[in-house]
mmCIF file of C-alpha atoms in Angstrom:
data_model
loop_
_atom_site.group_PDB
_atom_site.id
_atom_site.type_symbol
_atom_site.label_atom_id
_atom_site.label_comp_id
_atom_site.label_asym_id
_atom_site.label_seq_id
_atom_site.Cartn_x
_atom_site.Cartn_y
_atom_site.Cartn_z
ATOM 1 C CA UNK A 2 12.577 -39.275 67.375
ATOM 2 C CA UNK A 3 9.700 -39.787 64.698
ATOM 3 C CA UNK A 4 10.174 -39.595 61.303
ATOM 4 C CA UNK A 5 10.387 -36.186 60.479
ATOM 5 C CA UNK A 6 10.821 -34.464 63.678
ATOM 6 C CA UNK A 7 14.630 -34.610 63.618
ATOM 7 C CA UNK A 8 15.763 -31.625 64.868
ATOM 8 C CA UNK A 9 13.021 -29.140 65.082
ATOM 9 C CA UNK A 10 13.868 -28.300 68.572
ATOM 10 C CA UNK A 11 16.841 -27.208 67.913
ATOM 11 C CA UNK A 12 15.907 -24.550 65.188
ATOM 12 C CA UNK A 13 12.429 -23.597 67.623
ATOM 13 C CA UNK A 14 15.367 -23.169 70.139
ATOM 14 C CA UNK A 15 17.572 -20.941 67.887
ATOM 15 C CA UNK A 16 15.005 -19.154 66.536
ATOM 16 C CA UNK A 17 13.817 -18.026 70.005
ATOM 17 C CA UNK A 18 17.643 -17.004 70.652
ATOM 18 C CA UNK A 19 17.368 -14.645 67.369
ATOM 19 C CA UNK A 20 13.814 -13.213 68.494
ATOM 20 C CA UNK A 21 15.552 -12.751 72.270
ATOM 21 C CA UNK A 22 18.829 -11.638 70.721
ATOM 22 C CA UNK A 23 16.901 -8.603 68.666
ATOM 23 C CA UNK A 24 15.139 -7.638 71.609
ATOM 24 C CA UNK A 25 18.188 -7.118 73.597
ATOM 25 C CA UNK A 26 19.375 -5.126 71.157
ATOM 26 C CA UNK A 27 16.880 -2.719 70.671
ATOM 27 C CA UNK A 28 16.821 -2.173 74.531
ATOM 28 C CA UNK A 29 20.654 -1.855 74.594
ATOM 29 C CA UNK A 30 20.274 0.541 71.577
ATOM 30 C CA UNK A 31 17.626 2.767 73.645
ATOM 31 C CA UNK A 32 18.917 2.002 76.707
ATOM 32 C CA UNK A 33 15.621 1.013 78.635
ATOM 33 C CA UNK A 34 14.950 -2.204 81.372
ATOM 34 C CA UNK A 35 12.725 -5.027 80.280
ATOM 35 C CA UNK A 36 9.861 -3.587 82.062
ATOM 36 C CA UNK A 37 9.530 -0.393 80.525
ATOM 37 C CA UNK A 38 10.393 -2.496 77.207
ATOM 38 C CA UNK A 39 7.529 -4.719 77.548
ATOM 39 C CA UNK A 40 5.024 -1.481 78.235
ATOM 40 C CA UNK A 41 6.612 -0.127 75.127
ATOM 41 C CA UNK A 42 5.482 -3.316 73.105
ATOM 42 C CA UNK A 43 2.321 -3.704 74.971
ATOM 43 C CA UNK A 44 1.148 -0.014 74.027
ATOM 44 C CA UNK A 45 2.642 -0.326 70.291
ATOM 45 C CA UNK A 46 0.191 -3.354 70.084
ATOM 46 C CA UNK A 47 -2.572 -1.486 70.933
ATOM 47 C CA UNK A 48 -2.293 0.894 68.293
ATOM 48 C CA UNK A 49 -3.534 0.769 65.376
ATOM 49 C CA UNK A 50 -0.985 -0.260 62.263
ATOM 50 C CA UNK A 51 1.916 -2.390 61.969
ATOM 51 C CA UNK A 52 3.119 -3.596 65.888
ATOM 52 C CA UNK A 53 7.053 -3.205 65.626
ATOM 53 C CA UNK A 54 6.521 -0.007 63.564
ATOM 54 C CA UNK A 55 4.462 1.579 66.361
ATOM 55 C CA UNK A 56 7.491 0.016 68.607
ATOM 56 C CA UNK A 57 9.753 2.009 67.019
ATOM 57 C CA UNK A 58 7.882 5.132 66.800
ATOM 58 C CA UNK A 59 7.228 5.280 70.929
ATOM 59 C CA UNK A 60 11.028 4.595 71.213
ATOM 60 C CA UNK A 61 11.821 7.251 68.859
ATOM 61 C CA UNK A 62 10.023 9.654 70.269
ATOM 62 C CA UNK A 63 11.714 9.435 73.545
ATOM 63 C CA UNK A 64 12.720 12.586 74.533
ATOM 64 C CA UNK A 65 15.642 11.089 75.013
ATOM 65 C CA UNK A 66 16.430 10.101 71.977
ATOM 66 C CA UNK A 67 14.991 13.201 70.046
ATOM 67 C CA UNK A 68 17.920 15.128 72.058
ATOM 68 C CA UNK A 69 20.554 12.524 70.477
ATOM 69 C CA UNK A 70 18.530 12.538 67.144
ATOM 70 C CA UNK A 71 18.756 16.553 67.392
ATOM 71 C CA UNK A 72 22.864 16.364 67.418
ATOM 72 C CA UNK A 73 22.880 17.200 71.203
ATOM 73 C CA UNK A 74 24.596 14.315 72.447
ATOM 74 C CA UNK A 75 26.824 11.833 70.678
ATOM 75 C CA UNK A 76 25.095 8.743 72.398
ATOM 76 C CA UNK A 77 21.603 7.707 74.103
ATOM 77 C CA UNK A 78 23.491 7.250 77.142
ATOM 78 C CA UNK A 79 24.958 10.880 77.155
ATOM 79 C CA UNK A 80 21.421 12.186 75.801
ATOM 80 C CA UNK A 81 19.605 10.827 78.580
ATOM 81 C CA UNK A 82 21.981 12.406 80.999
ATOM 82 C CA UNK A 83 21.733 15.733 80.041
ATOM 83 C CA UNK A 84 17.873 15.309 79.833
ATOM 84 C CA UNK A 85 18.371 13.758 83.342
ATOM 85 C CA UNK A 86 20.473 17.084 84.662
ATOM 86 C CA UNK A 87 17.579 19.333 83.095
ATOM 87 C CA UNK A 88 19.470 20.852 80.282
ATOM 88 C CA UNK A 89 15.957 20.804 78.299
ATOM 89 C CA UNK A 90 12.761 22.068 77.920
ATOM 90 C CA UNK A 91 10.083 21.046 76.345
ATOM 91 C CA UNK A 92 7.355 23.552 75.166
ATOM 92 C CA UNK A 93 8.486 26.208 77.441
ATOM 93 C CA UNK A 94 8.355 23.854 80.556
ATOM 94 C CA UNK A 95 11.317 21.566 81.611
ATOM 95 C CA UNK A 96 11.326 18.259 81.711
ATOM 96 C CA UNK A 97 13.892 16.185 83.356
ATOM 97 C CA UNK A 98 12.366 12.494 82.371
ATOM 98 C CA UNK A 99 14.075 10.730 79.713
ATOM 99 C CA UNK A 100 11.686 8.178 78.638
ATOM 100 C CA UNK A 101 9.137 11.652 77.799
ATOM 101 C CA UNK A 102 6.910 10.806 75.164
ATOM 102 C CA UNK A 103 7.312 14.089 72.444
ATOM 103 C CA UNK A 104 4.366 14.631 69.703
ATOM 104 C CA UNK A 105 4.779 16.499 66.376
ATOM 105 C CA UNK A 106 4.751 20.165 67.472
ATOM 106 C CA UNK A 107 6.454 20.027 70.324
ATOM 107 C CA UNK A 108 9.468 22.201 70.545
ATOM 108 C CA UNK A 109 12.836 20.909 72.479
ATOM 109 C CA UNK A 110 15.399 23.486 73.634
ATOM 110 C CA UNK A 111 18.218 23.472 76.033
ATOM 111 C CA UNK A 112 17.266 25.781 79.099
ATOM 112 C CA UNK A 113 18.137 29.388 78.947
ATOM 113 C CA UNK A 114 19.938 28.645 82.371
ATOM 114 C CA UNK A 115 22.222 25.827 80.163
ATOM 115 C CA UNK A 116 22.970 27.717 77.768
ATOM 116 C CA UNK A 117 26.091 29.213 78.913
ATOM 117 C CA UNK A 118 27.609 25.983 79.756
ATOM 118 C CA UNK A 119 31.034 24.448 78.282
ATOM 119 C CA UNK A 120 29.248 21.708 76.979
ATOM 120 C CA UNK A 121 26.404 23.391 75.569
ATOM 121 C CA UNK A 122 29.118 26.086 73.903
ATOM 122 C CA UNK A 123 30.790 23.056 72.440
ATOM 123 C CA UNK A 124 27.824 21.393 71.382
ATOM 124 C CA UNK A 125 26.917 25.139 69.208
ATOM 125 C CA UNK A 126 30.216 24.452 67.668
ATOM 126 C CA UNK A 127 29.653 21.073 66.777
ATOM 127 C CA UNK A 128 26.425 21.676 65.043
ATOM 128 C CA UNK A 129 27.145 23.906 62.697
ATOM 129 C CA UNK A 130 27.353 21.311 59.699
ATOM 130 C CA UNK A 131 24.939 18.638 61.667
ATOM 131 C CA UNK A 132 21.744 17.781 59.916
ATOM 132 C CA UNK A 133 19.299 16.527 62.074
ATOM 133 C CA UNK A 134 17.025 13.695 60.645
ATOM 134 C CA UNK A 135 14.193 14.612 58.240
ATOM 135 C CA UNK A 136 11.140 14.630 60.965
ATOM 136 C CA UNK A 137 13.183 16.685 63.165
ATOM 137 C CA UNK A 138 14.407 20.377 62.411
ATOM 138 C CA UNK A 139 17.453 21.398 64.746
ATOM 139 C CA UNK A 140 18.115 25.394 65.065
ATOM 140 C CA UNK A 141 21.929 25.212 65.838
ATOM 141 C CA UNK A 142 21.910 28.840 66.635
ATOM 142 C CA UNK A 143 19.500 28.724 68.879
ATOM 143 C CA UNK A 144 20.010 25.135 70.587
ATOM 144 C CA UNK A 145 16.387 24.080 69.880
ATOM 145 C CA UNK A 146 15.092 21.845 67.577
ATOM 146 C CA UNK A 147 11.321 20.974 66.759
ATOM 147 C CA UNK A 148 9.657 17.507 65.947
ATOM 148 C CA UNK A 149 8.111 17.722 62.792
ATOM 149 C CA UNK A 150 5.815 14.471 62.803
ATOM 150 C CA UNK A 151 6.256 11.179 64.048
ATOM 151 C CA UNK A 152 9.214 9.267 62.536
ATOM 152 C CA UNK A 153 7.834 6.653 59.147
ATOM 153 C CA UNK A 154 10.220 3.645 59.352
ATOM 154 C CA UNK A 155 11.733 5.182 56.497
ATOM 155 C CA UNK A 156 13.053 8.187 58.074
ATOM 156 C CA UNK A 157 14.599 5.924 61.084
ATOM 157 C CA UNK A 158 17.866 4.523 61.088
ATOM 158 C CA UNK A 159 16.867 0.968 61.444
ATOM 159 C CA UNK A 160 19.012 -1.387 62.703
ATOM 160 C CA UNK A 161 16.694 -3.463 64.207
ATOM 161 C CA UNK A 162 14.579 -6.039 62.865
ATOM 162 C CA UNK A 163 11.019 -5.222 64.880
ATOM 163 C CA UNK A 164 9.255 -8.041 63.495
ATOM 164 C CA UNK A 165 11.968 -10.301 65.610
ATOM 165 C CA UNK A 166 10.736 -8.852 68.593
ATOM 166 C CA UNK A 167 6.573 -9.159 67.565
ATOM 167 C CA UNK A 168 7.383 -12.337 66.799
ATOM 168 C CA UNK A 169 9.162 -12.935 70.558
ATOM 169 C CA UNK A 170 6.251 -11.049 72.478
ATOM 170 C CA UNK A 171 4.087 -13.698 70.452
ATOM 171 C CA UNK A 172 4.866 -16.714 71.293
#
């Protein structure tokens, strides 16, 4: 080995396994395939500002994940399963695609037709004392909610580190 040199591999090689290690995570978190990851990342890098911030925003505002955000499900998984079994509508119209992309306006409600349903009549009772996050405002009453803006990173629970995951898609 030259003078020097001793070693680097081995740190270029762990550091890769952090970078890869973050980016499982976040897909594990959100509960998407590497494909739709990497279109994720690829459209976040097209936008203008900060890349992983932009990553985080699309993810967040899954519809998805606005229905778990919104108190109606206690996980992703569960979230994307009642999106899946059209409990909600979006705007009026239902939409049974998790991976929807909501804006700031839009308005999320379970279906009139849903409404009656155990779940949904334990999920009223639930809600009472759940605050939805601070882009988001959830009507308990009225199982709807509305997206206020786009998440800042500030407002989202972060427990990823997106710059990991710029920094994989870089290399």
């Amino acid at each position: 080995t030259p003078p020097g040199q001793h070693g680097q591999g081995k740190s270029r090689l762990s550091e890769f396994g952090v970078q890869l290690r973050e980016k499982q995570r976040a897909k594990v978190m959100y509960g998407i395939m590497e494909r739709q990851f990497r279109n994720y990342f690829a459209k976040a890098s097209g936008q203008a500002g900060v890349t992983g911030n932009n990553l985080l925003k699309l993810l967040e505002l899954r519809l998805d994940n606005v229905v778990y955000r919104l108190g109606f499900a206690e996980t992703r998984a569960q979230a994307r399963q009642l999106v899946s079994h059209g409990f909600f509508q979006v705007n009026g119209k239902k939409v049974n695609i998790p991976s929807y992309q909501v804006r700031p306006g839009d308005a999320v409600a379970v279906r009139d037709a849903r409404k009656e349903s155990k779940y949904m009549q334990m999920c009223r009772e639930k809600m009472k004392g759940y605050h939805s996050q601070d882009w988001l405002d959830l009507n308990s009453k009225d199982l709807s909610g509305k997206v206020l803006s786009a998440p800042s990173p500030e407002q989202i629970e972060n427990l990823i580190n997106t710059q990991l995951i710029v920094e994989h898609y870089s290399r």
